[in-house]
Short mmCIF file of C-alpha atoms in Angstrom, two decimals:
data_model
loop_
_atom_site.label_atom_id
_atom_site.label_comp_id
_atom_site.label_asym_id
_atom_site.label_seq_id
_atom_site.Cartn_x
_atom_site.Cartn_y
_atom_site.Cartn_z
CA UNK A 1230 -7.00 -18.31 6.06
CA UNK A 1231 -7.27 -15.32 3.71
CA UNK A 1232 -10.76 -15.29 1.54
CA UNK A 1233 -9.70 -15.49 -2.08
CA UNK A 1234 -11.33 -11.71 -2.37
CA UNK A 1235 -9.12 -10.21 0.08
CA UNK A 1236 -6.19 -12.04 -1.74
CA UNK A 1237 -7.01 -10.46 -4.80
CA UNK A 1238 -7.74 -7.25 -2.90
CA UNK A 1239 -4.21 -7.21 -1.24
CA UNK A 1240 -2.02 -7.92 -4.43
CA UNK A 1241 -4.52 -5.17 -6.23
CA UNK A 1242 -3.21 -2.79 -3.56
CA UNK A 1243 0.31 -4.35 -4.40
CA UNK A 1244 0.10 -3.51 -8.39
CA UNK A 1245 -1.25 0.27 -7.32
CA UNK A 1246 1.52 0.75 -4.81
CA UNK A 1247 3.83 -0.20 -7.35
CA UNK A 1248 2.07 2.11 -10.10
CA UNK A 1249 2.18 4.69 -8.49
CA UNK A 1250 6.05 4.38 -7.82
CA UNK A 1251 6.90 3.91 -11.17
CA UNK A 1252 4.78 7.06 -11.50
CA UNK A 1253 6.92 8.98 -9.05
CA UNK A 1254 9.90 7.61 -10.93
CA UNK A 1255 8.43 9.18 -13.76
CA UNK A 1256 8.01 12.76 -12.18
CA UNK A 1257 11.43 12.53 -11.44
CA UNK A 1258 13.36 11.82 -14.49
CA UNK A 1259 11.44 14.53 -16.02
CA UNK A 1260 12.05 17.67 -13.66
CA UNK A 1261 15.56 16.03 -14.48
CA UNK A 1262 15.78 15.74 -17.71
CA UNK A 1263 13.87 19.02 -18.46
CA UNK A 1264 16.60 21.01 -16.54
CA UNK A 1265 19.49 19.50 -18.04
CA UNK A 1266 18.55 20.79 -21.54
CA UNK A 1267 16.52 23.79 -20.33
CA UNK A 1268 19.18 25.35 -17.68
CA UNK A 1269 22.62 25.40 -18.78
CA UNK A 1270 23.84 27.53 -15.90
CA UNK A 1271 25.18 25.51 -13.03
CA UNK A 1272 24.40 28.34 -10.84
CA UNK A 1273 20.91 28.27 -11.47
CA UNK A 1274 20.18 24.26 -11.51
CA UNK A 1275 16.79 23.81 -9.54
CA UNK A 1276 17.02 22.44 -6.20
CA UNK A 1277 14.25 19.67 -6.65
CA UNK A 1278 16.02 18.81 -10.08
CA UNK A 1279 19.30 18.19 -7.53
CA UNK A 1280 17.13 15.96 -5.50
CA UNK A 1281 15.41 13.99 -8.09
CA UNK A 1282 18.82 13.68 -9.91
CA UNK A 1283 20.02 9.83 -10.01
CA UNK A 1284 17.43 8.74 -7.51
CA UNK A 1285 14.39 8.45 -10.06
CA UNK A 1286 16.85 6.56 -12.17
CA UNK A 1287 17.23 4.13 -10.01
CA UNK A 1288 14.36 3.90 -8.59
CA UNK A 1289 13.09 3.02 -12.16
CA UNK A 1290 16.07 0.41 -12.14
CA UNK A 1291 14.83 -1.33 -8.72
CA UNK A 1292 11.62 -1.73 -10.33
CA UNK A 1293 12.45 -3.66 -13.33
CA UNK A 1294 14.44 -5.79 -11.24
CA UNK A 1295 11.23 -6.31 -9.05
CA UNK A 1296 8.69 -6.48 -12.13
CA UNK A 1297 10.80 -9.12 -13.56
CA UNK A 1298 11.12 -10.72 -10.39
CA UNK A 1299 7.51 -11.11 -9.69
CA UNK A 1300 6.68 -12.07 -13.50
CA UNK A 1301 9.04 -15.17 -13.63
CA UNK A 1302 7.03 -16.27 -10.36
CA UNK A 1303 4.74 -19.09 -11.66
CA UNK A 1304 6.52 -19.25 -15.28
CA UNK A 1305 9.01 -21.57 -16.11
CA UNK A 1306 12.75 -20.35 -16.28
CA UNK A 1307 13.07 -21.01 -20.09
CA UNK A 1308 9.80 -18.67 -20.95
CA UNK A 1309 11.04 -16.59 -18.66
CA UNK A 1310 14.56 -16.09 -20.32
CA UNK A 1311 13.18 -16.41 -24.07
CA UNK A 1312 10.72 -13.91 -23.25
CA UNK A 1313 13.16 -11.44 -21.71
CA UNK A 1314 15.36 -11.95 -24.21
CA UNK A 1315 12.81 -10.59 -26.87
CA UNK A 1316 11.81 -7.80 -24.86
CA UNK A 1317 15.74 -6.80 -24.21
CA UNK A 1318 16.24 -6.95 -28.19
CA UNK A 1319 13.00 -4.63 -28.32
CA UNK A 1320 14.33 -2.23 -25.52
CA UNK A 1321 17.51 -2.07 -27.41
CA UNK A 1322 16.41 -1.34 -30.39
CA UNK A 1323 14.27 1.79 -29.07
CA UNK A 1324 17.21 2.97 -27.02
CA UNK A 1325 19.46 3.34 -29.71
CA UNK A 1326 16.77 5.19 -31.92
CA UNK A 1327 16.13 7.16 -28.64
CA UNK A 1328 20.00 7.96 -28.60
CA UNK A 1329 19.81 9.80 -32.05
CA UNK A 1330 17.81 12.56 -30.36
CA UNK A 1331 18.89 12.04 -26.60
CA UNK A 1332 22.41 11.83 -25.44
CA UNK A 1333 21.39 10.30 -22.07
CA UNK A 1334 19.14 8.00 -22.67
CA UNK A 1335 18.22 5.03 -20.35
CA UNK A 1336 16.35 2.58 -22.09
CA UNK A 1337 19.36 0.77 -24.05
CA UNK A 1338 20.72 0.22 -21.02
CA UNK A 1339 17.66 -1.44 -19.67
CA UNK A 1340 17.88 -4.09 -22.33
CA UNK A 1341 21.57 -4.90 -20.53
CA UNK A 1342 19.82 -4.88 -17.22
CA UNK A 1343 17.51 -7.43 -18.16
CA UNK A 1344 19.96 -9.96 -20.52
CA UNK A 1345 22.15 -9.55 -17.23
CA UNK A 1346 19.84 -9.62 -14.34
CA UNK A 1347 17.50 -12.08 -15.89
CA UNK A 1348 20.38 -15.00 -15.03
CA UNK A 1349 20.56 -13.75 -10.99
CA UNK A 1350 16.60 -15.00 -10.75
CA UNK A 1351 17.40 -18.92 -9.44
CA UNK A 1352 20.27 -17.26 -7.43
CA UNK A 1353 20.25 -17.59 -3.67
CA UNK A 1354 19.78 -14.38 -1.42
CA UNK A 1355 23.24 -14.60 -0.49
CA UNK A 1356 25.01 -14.72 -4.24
CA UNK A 1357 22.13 -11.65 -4.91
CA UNK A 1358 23.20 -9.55 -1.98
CA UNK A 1359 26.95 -10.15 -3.14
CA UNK A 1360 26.24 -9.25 -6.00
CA UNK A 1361 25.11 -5.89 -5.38
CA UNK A 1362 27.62 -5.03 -2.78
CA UNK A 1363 30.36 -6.17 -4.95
CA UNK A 1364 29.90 -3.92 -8.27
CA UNK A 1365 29.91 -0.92 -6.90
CA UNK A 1366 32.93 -1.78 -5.18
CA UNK A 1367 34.18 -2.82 -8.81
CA UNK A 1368 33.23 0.33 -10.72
CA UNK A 1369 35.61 1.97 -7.97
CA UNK A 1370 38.49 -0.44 -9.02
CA UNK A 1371 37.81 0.52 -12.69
CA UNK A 1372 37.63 4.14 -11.66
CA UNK A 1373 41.35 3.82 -10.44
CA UNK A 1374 42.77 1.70 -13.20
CA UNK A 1375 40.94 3.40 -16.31
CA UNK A 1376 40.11 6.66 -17.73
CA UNK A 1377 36.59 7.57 -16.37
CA UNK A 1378 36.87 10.75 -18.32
CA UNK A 1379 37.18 9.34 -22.05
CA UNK A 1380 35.00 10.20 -24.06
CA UNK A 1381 33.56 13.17 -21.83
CA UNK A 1382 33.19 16.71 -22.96
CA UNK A 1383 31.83 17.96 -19.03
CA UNK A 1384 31.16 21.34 -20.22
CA UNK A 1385 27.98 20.28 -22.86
CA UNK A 1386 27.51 16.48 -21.15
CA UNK A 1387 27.99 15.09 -24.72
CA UNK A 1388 30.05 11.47 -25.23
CA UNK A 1389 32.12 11.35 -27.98
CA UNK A 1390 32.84 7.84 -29.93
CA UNK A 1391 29.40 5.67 -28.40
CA UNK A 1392 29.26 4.26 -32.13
CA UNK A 1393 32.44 2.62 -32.24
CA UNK A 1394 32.50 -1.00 -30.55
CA UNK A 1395 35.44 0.49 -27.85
CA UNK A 1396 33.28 3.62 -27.14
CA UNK A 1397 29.92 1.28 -26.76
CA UNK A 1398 31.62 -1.08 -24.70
CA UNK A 1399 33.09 1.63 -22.37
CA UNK A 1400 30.20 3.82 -22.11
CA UNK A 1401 27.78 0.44 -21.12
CA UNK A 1402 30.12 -1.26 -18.83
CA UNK A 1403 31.87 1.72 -17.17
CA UNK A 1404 31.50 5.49 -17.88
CA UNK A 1405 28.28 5.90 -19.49
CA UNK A 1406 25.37 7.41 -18.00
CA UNK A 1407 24.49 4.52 -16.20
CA UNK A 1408 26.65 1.61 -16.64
CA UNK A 1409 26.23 -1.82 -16.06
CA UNK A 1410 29.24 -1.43 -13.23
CA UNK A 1411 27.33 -0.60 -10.49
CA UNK A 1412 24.05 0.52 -11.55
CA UNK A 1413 23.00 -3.45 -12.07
CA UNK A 1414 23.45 -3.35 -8.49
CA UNK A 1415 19.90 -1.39 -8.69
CA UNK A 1416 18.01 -3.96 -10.79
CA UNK A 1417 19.38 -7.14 -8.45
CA UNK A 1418 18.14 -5.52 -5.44
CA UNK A 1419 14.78 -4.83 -7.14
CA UNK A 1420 14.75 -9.12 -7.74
CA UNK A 1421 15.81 -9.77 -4.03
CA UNK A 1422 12.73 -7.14 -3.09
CA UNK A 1423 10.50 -9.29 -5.46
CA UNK A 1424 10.79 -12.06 -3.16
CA UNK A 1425 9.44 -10.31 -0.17
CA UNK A 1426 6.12 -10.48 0.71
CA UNK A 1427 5.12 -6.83 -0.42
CA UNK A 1428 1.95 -6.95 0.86
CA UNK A 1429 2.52 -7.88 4.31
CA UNK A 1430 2.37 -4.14 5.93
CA UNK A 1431 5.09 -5.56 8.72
CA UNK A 1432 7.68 -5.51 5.35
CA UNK A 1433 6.73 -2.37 4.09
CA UNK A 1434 7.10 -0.41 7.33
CA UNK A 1435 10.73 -1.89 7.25
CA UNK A 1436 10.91 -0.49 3.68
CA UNK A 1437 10.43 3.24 4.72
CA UNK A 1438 12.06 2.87 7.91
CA UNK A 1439 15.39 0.99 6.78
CA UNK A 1440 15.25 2.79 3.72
CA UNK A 1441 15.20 6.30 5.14
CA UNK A 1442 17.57 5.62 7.60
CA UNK A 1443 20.13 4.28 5.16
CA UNK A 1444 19.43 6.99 3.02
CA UNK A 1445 19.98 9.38 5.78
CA UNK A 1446 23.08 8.47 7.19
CA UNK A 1447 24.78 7.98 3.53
CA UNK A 1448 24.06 11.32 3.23
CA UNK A 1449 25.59 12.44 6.71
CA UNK A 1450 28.63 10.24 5.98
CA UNK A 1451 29.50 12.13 2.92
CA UNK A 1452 28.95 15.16 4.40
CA UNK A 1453 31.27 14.37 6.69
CA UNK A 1454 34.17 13.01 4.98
CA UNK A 1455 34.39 15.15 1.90
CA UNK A 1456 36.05 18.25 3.80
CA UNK A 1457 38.75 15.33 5.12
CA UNK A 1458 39.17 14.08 1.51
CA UNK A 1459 39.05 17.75 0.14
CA UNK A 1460 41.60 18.83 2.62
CA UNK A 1461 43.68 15.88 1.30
CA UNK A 1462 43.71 16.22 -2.52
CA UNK A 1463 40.38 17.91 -4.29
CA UNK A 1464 40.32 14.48 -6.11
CA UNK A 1465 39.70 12.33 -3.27
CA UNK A 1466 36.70 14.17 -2.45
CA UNK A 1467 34.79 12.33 -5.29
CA UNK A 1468 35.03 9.27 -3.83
CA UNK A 1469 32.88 10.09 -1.02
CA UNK A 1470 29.93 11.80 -3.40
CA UNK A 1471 26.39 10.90 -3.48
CA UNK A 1472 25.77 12.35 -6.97
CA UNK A 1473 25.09 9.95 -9.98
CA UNK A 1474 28.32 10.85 -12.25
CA UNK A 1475 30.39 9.48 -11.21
CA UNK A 1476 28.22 6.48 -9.48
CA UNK A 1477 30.08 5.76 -6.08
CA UNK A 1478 29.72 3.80 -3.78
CA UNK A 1479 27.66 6.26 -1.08
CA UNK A 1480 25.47 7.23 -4.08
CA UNK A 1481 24.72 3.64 -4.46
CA UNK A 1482 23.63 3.18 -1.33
CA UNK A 1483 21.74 6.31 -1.08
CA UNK A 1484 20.10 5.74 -4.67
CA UNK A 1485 19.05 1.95 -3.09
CA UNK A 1486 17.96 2.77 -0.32
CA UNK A 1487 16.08 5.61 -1.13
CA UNK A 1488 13.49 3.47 -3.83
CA UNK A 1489 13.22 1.22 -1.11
CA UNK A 1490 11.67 3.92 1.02
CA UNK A 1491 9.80 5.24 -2.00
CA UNK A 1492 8.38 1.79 -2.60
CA UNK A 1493 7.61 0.77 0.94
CA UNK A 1494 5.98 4.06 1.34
CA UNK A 1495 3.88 3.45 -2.27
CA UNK A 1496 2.85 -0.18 -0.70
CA UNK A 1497 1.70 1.70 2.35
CA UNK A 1498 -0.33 4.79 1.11
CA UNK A 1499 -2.21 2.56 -2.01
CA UNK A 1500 -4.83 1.42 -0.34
CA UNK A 1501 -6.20 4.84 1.37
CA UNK A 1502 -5.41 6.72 -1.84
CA UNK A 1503 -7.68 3.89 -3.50
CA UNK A 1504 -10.21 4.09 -1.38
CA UNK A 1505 -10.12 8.08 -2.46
CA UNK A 1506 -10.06 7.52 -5.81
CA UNK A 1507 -6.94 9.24 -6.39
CA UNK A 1508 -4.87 6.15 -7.79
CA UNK A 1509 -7.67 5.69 -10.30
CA UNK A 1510 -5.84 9.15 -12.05
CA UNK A 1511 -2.36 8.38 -11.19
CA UNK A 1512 -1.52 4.66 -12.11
CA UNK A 1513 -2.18 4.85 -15.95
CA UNK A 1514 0.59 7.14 -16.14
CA UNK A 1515 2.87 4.62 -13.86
CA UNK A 1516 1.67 1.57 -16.24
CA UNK A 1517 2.75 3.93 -19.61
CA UNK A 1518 6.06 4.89 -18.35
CA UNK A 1519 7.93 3.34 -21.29
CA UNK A 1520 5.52 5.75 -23.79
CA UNK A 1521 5.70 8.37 -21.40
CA UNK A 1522 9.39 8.66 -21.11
CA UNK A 1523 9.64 8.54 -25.35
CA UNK A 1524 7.34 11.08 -25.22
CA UNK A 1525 8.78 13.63 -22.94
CA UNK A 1526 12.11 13.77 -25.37
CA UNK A 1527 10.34 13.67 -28.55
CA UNK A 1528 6.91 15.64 -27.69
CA UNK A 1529 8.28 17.56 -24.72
CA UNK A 1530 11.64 18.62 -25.41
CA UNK A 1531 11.01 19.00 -29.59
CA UNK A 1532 8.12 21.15 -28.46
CA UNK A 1533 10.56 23.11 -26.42
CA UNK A 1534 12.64 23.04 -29.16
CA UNK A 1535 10.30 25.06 -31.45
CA UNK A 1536 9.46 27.30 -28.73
CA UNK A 1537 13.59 28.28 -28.48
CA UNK A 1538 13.41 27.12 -24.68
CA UNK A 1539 16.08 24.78 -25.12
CA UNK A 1540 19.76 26.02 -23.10
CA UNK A 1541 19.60 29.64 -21.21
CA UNK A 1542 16.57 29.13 -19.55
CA UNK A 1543 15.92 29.34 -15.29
CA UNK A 1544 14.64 26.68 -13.16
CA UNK A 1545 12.08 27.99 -12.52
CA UNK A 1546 10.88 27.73 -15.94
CA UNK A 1547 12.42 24.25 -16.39
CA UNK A 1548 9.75 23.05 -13.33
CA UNK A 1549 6.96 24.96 -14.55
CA UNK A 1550 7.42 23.19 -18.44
CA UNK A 1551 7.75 19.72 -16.34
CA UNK A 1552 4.77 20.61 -14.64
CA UNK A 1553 2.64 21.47 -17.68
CA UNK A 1554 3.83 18.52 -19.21
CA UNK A 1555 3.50 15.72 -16.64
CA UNK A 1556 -0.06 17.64 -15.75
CA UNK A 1557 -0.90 17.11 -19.42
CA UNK A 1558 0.47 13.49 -19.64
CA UNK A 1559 -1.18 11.93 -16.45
CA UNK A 1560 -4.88 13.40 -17.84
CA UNK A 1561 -4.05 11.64 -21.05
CA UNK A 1562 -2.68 8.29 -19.83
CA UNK A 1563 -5.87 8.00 -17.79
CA UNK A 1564 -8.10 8.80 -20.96
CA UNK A 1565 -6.41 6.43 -22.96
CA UNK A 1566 -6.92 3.77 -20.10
CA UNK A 1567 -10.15 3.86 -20.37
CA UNK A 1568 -9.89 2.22 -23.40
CA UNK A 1569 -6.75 0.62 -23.42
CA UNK A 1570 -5.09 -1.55 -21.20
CA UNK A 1571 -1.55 -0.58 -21.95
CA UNK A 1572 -0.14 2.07 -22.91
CA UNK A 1573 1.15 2.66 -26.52
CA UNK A 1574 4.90 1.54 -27.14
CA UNK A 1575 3.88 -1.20 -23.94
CA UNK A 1576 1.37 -2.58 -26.70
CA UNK A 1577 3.94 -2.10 -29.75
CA UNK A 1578 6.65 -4.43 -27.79
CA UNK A 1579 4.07 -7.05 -26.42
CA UNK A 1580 2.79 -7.39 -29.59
CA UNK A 1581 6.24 -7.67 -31.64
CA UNK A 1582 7.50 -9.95 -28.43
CA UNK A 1583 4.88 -12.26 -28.24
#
């Protein structure tokens, strides 16, 4: 039988692992988000920005689900919902702020993630995995029955009408940046990985293997049958896309299954990169994301605002202002944990929550 020290020691390694994912999640959405309002040019987007483009989003998504998951664990169902409910109201609230200053902004749509997902945590494995197979294969149904485009102005990625009750409804349930149908798909699978045992290394080699592979060969099979669908009607083509807008279903599957990898591969490397001291700098940062992410639209972009480097810029400069700024950030998340447990706006919404 485990010692009750190498317990602890193994779900320490667990909370690092998943740290530092969030953290990579992190790096991600801002090489994103930085080259969406830095580099208006599609000619010049950055490469990495390509990569990182709908992936950290949902890897961010899969870990809420499994946060959430692993919270409820020895709580009853009530607290659990009353206490997600709170914290969805609080999420809300900040997203819609957020909105006022950033078009594409995620965090409202959390609060949806969690009012929704927060029902799917007594569900079986089976109804879960159903679940997550099925919306996507909704959204596509929606995609053929309903304008996917209203609302859209493509050339400056602005949404027009989100303040009316039809454009709110729309945007959040089918053709906003990331709408309910499929990307809750993300947060269910993030519950169903919450009730694997994530410290067992057997389950996290399956993680990165599984995960790669499925990654992989979505990739290949779009590759391969967008010429076919091209050749067909230019249309068709989309339908077979691994990019985020619009979410289908091969980008769903390549979105999953690449935070699976991401996490697996987190789980794996924690306790070496703990033993070297190196998650000591990183994991602040991944337990501050919701401050960090605030502060990379109001701090970063305003301050590349006043600096004129907003639209017209290359991506080359796009990466270097996300580097300065996540270099920045990740020294100052692991200052301020040295006195504080959580990070700012983490504090704010435990505190008005509680």
């Amino acid at each position: 039988m485990p010692t009750n020290s190498s317990a602890n020691s193994t779900s320490q390694h667990r909370r690092h692992g998943l740290d530092l994912a969030r953290y990579l999640a992190l790096i991600g959405m801002v090489i994103v988000n930085f080259d969406i309002v830095m580099v208006t040019s599609t000619t010049d987007k950055s490469g990495i920005a390509e990569l990182f483009q709908g992936r950290a989003a949902a890897l961010f998504i899969v870990l809420a689900g499994l946060g959430l998951g692993l919270s409820s664990r020895r709580a009853l169902f009530n607290d659990t919902l009353s206490r997600t409910f709170r914290r969805s109201m609080f999420l809300l609230c900040l997203g819609l702020i957020n909105m006022l200053v950033f078009d594409a902004d995620i965090i409202h749509y959390y609060a949806f993630y969690f009012i929704f997902g927060v029902w799917f945590l007594r569900a079986g494995n089976g109804l879960l995995w159903l679940v997550t197979l099925a919306l996507p294969l909704v959204f596509v149904s929606l995609i053929l029955t309903l304008d996917y485009d209203l609302g859209w102005n493509w050339e400056t990625y602005t949404y027009s009408g989100f303040w009316s009750p039809e454009g709110a409804i729309r945007n959040l349930f089918f053709n906003g940046w990331h709408p309910i149908f499929p990307w809750l798909s993300f947060f269910i699978l993030g519950i169903w990985l919450s009730r694997l045992d994530l410290e067992n290394r057997v389950n996290q080699i399956r993680l990165v293997f599984f995960g790669g592979a499925i990654a992989i060969a979505s990739s290949v099979l779009s590759t391969l049958i967008m010429m076919p669908l091209k050749t067909l009607d230019a249309e068709l083509a989309i339908f077979a896309s691994t990019a985020p807008i619009p979410p289908m279903p091969l980008y769903m599957a390549t979105g999953g299954a690449t935070a699976c990898y991401i996490i697996g591969l987190c789980l794996l490397v924690a306790p070496s990169l703990q033993k070297w001291k190196i998650l000591d700098i990183l994991t602040p940062a991944g337990r501050m994301t919701l401050s960090l992410y605030i502060a990379h639209i109001l701090i970063g972009m305003g301050t590349l605002e006043a600096l004129g480097l907003i639209g017209e810029q290359s991506a080359g400069q796009a990466l270097f202002a996300s580097t300065v700024f996540l270099v920045t950030t990740t020294l100052l998340a692991w200052l301020w944990s040295k006195s504080f447990k959580r990070g700012p706006l983490e504090t704010l919404m435990r505190w008005v929550t509680s």
